[in-house]
Amino acid sequence: MEISRMGAAEVDAAVRAARAAQRPWAALAPVERGRILYRMAELVRRDAEALAVLEATDTGKPLRQARADAALAARYFEFYAGAADKHHGQVIPFQPGHQVVAKREPRGVTGHILPWNYPLQMTARTLAPALVTGNTVVLKAAEDACATAIRLFELFAEAGLPAGVAHLITGYGAEAGAALAGHAGIDYLSFTGSTATGRTIMEACARFTRPLTLELGGKSPQLLFADADLDAALPVILNAILQNGGQTCSAGSRLLVEAPIARRVTDWLAHRFNNLSVGPALEDPEVGPLISAKQRDRVSGMLREAVGAGARVVAQTQVPDLPGFFVAPTLLADAAPSSSIQQEEVFGPVLVVTPFRTVNQAVALANGTPYGLTAGIWTRDLSRAHDLCDRVRAGQVFINTYGAGGGVELPFGGTKASGFGREKGMAALDEVTELKTVVLKYL
Ligand code: NAD
């Protein structure tokens, strides 16, 4: 498949066309925009298997994950289609003889820059709320994986999205991405990707005082207490790091376990980490290859550094001698809390286990990284769980579950270096709209 290497000229043409299309698109009744998104949901469901195979082939993710992604993409279109005529403004009690309303207006032309790890579901997640509220959109897909984004844009035409409303830009970050982030004609930018690139994007937006949402990296902790239902917890904890080969912003990459059960938990995980199925995406293994040689080398390098700094390899599944960027899924212990493997996002199938003795120690470890995206708490003591919810800094906290089945309905985003702003749920609609306060004095 050949992908166009677009740059400043294509971005400029897309932004201009999006500007021209914005007023007519916003002038449609919300329910009309919603109907087009409903059609998108139906088309994605019609083509779900083909989209899943395309996504698995493009990214290396196991087929089961790609199928889940296709189902989620349909759900995003469906959810925001339903929200089209339910995103209300406010009527504000003010002085007598006045009527004051605060109404929601589209931002105008919105820019969207995406990473390579979940292109299918993330294209739907970022575009559906923007489109349904009357914005026109320009999306820069990731250079490492954009096949399903291309296909979704073909489906937009089939669904009846008017010409000019949605534009896809393919190409490299430093060229096409930077051109979009630095374009004066964008009214809002949504960026999902690494924290380092997010900071560059923020600087580009500052020049225009342009609002933005940053969905960045994570180093999410799982806090496992001795009273937890381990039979229920451990398979979920394992999946939280292995899903998509660990290339998930909300991967549960740090397991903090109460000392009395640390041995038992580590033994269970070691058995699994020694015996995972690793193979090509279309054979639907538990762990597929990583996205690129660059990502494989980054993860392998971080593993080597961790061991050099004193971490112990507890278990590791050997990788097959096949083409593809495989990395051995690895369980680590004895890593110092301040070490890179505990502090930096690995974005690979690497889980670090760390025991704790007190709740205060668990909280200090949980909060002791630059990130704050998600957290998991496993305990039967609900008072403790709620107390911890208040004390752990994260945009989403799960109690006795993790990930919650995709969570299209659940506001999602980070604190600290994980970014700001919220996607998913009704909260996403606030990001892509502006509140206009209108004050009317009775004559
Ligand atoms: P990345 O930051 O390298 O790239 C993301 C996108 O930004 C790509 O489309 C890339 O082309 C573009 N880009 C790169 N440099 C740019 C520049 N100077 N100007 C404009 N655009 C530029 O991230 P990645 O490696 O593709 O993705 C992995 C990262 O994404 C991880 O850190 C992960 O945690 C994060 N992520 C976050 C979420 C979330 O919702 N919080 C979801 C998925 C991934």
Tab-separated table of N, CA and C and ligand atoms in Angstrom, residues 112-118 122 125 140-144 169 171-182 189 191-198 200-201 204 214-219 246-251 291 294-295 298 345 347 371 373 412-414 418-419 423-424, ligand 1:
chain	number	residue	atom	x	y	z
A	112	HIS	N	-6.754	17.384	14.347
A	112	HIS	CA	-6.617	16.168	15.152
A	112	HIS	C	-5.340	15.456	14.716
A	113	ILE	N	-4.488	15.128	15.669
A	113	ILE	CA	-3.249	14.401	15.353
A	113	ILE	C	-3.235	13.126	16.193
A	114	LEU	N	-3.051	11.982	15.525
A	114	LEU	CA	-3.205	10.690	16.204
A	114	LEU	C	-1.937	9.843	16.167
A	115	PRO	N	-1.784	8.947	17.162
A	115	PRO	CA	-0.674	7.990	17.168
A	115	PRO	C	-1.062	6.699	16.437
A	116	TRP	N	-0.163	5.725	16.482
A	116	TRP	CA	-0.324	4.513	15.663
A	116	TRP	C	-0.924	3.336	16.421
A	117	ASN	N	-1.163	3.466	17.713
A	117	ASN	CA	-1.475	2.235	18.463
A	117	ASN	C	-2.929	1.768	18.328
A	118	TYR	N	-3.873	2.711	18.190
A	118	TYR	CA	-5.283	2.312	17.990
A	118	TYR	C	-5.895	3.197	16.899
A	122	MET	N	-9.434	5.238	17.474
A	122	MET	CA	-9.142	6.624	17.848
A	122	MET	C	-9.584	7.628	16.797
A	125	ARG	N	-13.065	8.027	17.727
A	125	ARG	CA	-13.189	8.674	19.048
A	125	ARG	C	-12.967	10.177	18.960
A	140	LYS	N	-4.659	14.361	10.993
A	140	LYS	CA	-3.349	13.846	10.572
A	140	LYS	C	-3.178	12.479	11.232
A	141	ALA	N	-3.183	11.428	10.382
A	141	ALA	CA	-3.031	10.066	10.893
A	141	ALA	C	-1.547	9.777	11.132
A	142	ALA	N	-1.285	8.695	11.877
A	142	ALA	CA	0.114	8.353	12.197
A	142	ALA	C	0.796	7.748	10.977
A	143	GLU	N	2.057	8.087	10.781
A	143	GLU	CA	2.793	7.562	9.625
A	143	GLU	C	2.994	6.057	9.703
A	144	ASP	N	3.042	5.493	10.929
A	144	ASP	CA	3.302	4.063	11.072
A	144	ASP	C	2.057	3.197	10.870
A	169	ILE	N	-5.062	13.793	6.390
A	169	ILE	CA	-3.686	14.110	6.014
A	169	ILE	C	-2.813	12.926	6.427
A	171	GLY	N	1.294	11.387	6.344
A	171	GLY	CA	2.662	11.884	6.231
A	171	GLY	C	3.340	11.899	7.578
A	172	TYR	N	4.520	12.496	7.603
A	172	TYR	CA	5.357	12.463	8.799
A	172	TYR	C	4.998	13.581	9.776
A	173	GLY	N	5.337	13.325	11.037
A	173	GLY	CA	5.025	14.294	12.077
A	173	GLY	C	5.710	15.636	11.875
A	174	ALA	N	7.002	15.573	11.550
A	174	ALA	CA	7.775	16.821	11.428
A	174	ALA	C	7.332	17.634	10.210
A	175	GLU	N	6.654	16.975	9.261
A	175	GLU	CA	6.206	17.692	8.058
A	175	GLU	C	4.701	17.992	8.175
A	176	ALA	N	3.902	16.956	7.926
A	176	ALA	CA	2.449	17.166	7.917
A	176	ALA	C	1.922	17.549	9.303
A	177	GLY	N	2.411	16.855	10.341
A	177	GLY	CA	1.919	17.133	11.700
A	177	GLY	C	2.248	18.547	12.129
A	178	ALA	N	3.505	18.933	11.917
A	178	ALA	CA	3.927	20.276	12.327
A	178	ALA	C	3.178	21.337	11.517
A	179	ALA	N	2.907	21.036	10.236
A	179	ALA	CA	2.178	22.010	9.400
A	179	ALA	C	0.760	22.209	9.936
A	180	LEU	N	0.145	21.128	10.405
A	180	LEU	CA	-1.218	21.248	10.937
A	180	LEU	C	-1.204	21.995	12.281
A	181	ALA	N	-0.297	21.586	13.163
A	181	ALA	CA	-0.237	22.232	14.489
A	181	ALA	C	0.113	23.717	14.362
A	182	GLY	N	0.863	24.069	13.306
A	182	GLY	CA	1.307	25.456	13.163
A	182	GLY	C	0.444	26.270	12.209
A	189	LEU	N	-7.118	22.206	18.622
A	189	LEU	CA	-6.339	21.021	18.240
A	189	LEU	C	-6.491	19.926	19.289
A	191	PHE	N	-4.617	16.518	20.310
A	191	PHE	CA	-3.415	15.721	20.053
A	191	PHE	C	-3.404	14.503	20.959
A	192	THR	N	-3.181	13.341	20.378
A	192	THR	CA	-2.969	12.116	21.145
A	192	THR	C	-1.620	11.564	20.731
A	193	GLY	N	-0.745	11.354	21.688
A	193	GLY	CA	0.588	10.851	21.358
A	193	GLY	C	1.500	10.976	22.557
A	194	SER	N	2.779	11.046	22.292
A	194	SER	CA	3.748	11.039	23.390
A	194	SER	C	3.786	12.399	24.094
A	195	THR	N	4.226	12.373	25.341
A	195	THR	CA	4.303	13.605	26.124
A	195	THR	C	5.290	14.579	25.488
A	196	ALA	N	6.398	14.052	24.945
A	196	ALA	CA	7.408	14.941	24.346
A	196	ALA	C	6.810	15.705	23.154
A	197	THR	N	6.130	14.993	22.255
A	197	THR	CA	5.532	15.672	21.105
A	197	THR	C	4.405	16.593	21.570
A	198	GLY	N	3.682	16.176	22.595
A	198	GLY	CA	2.596	16.997	23.128
A	198	GLY	C	3.082	18.379	23.551
A	200	THR	N	5.625	19.983	22.271
A	200	THR	CA	5.898	20.744	21.035
A	200	THR	C	4.597	21.300	20.465
A	201	ILE	N	3.563	20.459	20.506
A	201	ILE	CA	2.245	20.872	19.980
A	201	ILE	C	1.703	22.043	20.804
A	204	ALA	N	3.272	25.178	19.743
A	204	ALA	CA	2.737	25.634	18.443
A	204	ALA	C	1.379	26.305	18.655
A	214	LEU	N	-4.761	17.510	25.192
A	214	LEU	CA	-3.579	16.652	25.077
A	214	LEU	C	-3.852	15.320	25.761
A	215	GLU	N	-3.862	14.262	24.973
A	215	GLU	CA	-4.000	12.891	25.507
A	215	GLU	C	-2.637	12.234	25.363
A	216	LEU	N	-1.888	12.161	26.462
A	216	LEU	CA	-0.476	11.776	26.350
A	216	LEU	C	-0.200	10.417	27.006
A	217	GLY	N	1.018	10.228	27.394
A	217	GLY	CA	1.417	8.908	27.877
A	217	GLY	C	0.986	8.612	29.298
A	218	GLY	N	1.341	7.418	29.765
A	218	GLY	CA	0.977	7.012	31.123
A	218	GLY	C	1.980	6.031	31.708
A	219	LYS	N	1.868	5.828	33.003
A	219	LYS	CA	2.695	4.841	33.716
A	219	LYS	C	1.793	4.296	34.819
A	246	GLY	N	1.202	-4.164	25.069
A	246	GLY	CA	1.639	-3.118	26.011
A	246	GLY	C	1.674	-1.733	25.391
A	247	GLN	N	1.327	-1.630	24.115
A	247	GLN	CA	1.359	-0.328	23.421
A	247	GLN	C	0.027	0.387	23.608
A	248	THR	N	-0.287	0.647	24.844
A	248	THR	CA	-1.554	1.273	25.225
A	248	THR	C	-1.231	2.353	26.243
A	249	CYS	N	-1.763	3.562	26.030
A	249	CYS	CA	-1.434	4.665	26.940
A	249	CYS	C	-1.818	4.320	28.368
A	250	SER	N	-2.948	3.611	28.523
A	250	SER	CA	-3.445	3.290	29.862
A	250	SER	C	-2.997	1.900	30.326
A	251	ALA	N	-1.963	1.333	29.706
A	251	ALA	CA	-1.465	0.016	30.124
A	251	ALA	C	-1.160	0.038	31.626
A	291	ILE	N	4.988	-2.390	16.792
A	291	ILE	CA	4.656	-1.663	15.568
A	291	ILE	C	5.846	-1.502	14.625
A	294	LYS	N	11.868	0.578	15.462
A	294	LYS	CA	12.214	1.638	16.419
A	294	LYS	C	11.617	1.333	17.798
A	295	GLN	N	10.343	0.907	17.801
A	295	GLN	CA	9.668	0.625	19.061
A	295	GLN	C	10.271	-0.624	19.717
A	298	ARG	N	13.512	0.361	21.231
A	298	ARG	CA	13.313	1.197	22.422
A	298	ARG	C	12.979	0.318	23.635
A	345	GLU	N	7.454	5.672	30.416
A	345	GLU	CA	6.574	4.791	29.666
A	345	GLU	C	7.413	3.863	28.774
A	347	PHE	N	5.867	1.255	26.785
A	347	PHE	CA	5.043	0.982	25.602
A	347	PHE	C	5.411	-0.360	24.979
A	371	TYR	N	3.490	10.902	35.534
A	371	TYR	CA	2.226	10.677	34.826
A	371	TYR	C	1.028	10.571	35.763
A	373	LEU	N	-2.535	9.029	34.370
A	373	LEU	CA	-3.594	8.743	33.403
A	373	LEU	C	-4.689	7.866	34.024
A	412	PHE	N	-12.377	10.418	29.614
A	412	PHE	CA	-11.033	9.848	29.656
A	412	PHE	C	-9.998	10.921	29.363
A	413	GLY	N	-8.937	10.926	30.151
A	413	GLY	CA	-7.844	11.866	29.923
A	413	GLY	C	-6.976	11.895	31.157
A	414	GLY	N	-5.921	12.708	31.116
A	414	GLY	CA	-4.927	12.609	32.167
A	414	GLY	C	-4.801	13.826	33.050
A	418	SER	N	0.420	13.364	31.743
A	418	SER	CA	-0.485	12.599	30.876
A	418	SER	C	-1.422	13.506	30.082
A	419	GLY	N	-1.355	14.814	30.342
A	419	GLY	CA	-2.114	15.747	29.511
A	419	GLY	C	-3.279	16.381	30.234
A	423	GLU	N	-11.563	13.243	26.552
A	423	GLU	CA	-12.250	12.660	25.407
A	423	GLU	C	-13.219	11.622	25.951
A	424	LYS	N	-13.991	11.042	25.075
A	424	LYS	CA	-14.990	10.024	25.411
A	424	LYS	C	-16.130	10.656	26.231
B	1	NAD	P1	4.207	10.501	18.784
B	1	NAD	O1	4.077	11.646	19.714
B	1	NAD	O2	5.558	10.150	18.290
B	1	NAD	O3	3.328	10.737	17.475
B	1	NAD	C1	1.937	11.003	17.548
B	1	NAD	C2	1.533	11.772	16.311
B	1	NAD	O4	2.177	13.041	16.326
B	1	NAD	C3	1.906	11.111	14.987
B	1	NAD	O5	0.868	11.294	14.059
B	1	NAD	C4	3.137	11.893	14.566
B	1	NAD	O6	3.320	11.924	13.168
B	1	NAD	C5	2.810	13.275	15.077
B	1	NAD	N1	3.964	14.129	15.302
B	1	NAD	C6	5.233	13.776	15.620
B	1	NAD	N2	6.006	14.873	15.729
B	1	NAD	C7	5.215	15.938	15.477
B	1	NAD	C8	5.429	17.348	15.453
B	1	NAD	N3	6.623	17.881	15.694
B	1	NAD	N4	4.395	18.147	15.201
B	1	NAD	C9	3.167	17.638	14.958
B	1	NAD	N5	2.903	16.316	14.948
B	1	NAD	C10	3.923	15.469	15.220
B	1	NAD	O7	3.518	9.282	19.528
B	1	NAD	P2	3.438	7.770	19.020
B	1	NAD	O8	4.779	7.163	19.240
B	1	NAD	O9	2.835	7.730	17.668
B	1	NAD	O10	2.357	7.166	20.035
B	1	NAD	C11	2.706	6.656	21.260
B	1	NAD	C12	2.379	7.642	22.365
B	1	NAD	O11	1.008	8.018	22.324
B	1	NAD	C13	2.568	7.045	23.737
B	1	NAD	O12	3.244	7.957	24.567
B	1	NAD	C14	1.147	6.832	24.252
B	1	NAD	O13	1.019	6.826	25.627
B	1	NAD	C15	0.437	7.961	23.629
B	1	NAD	N6	-1.006	7.692	23.570
B	1	NAD	C16	-1.857	8.376	24.419
B	1	NAD	C17	-3.228	8.096	24.412
B	1	NAD	C18	-4.179	8.801	25.333
B	1	NAD	O14	-5.379	8.810	25.048
B	1	NAD	N7	-3.729	9.406	26.429
B	1	NAD	C19	-3.724	7.144	23.549
B	1	NAD	C20	-2.839	6.476	22.714
B	1	NAD	C21	-1.482	6.769	22.727
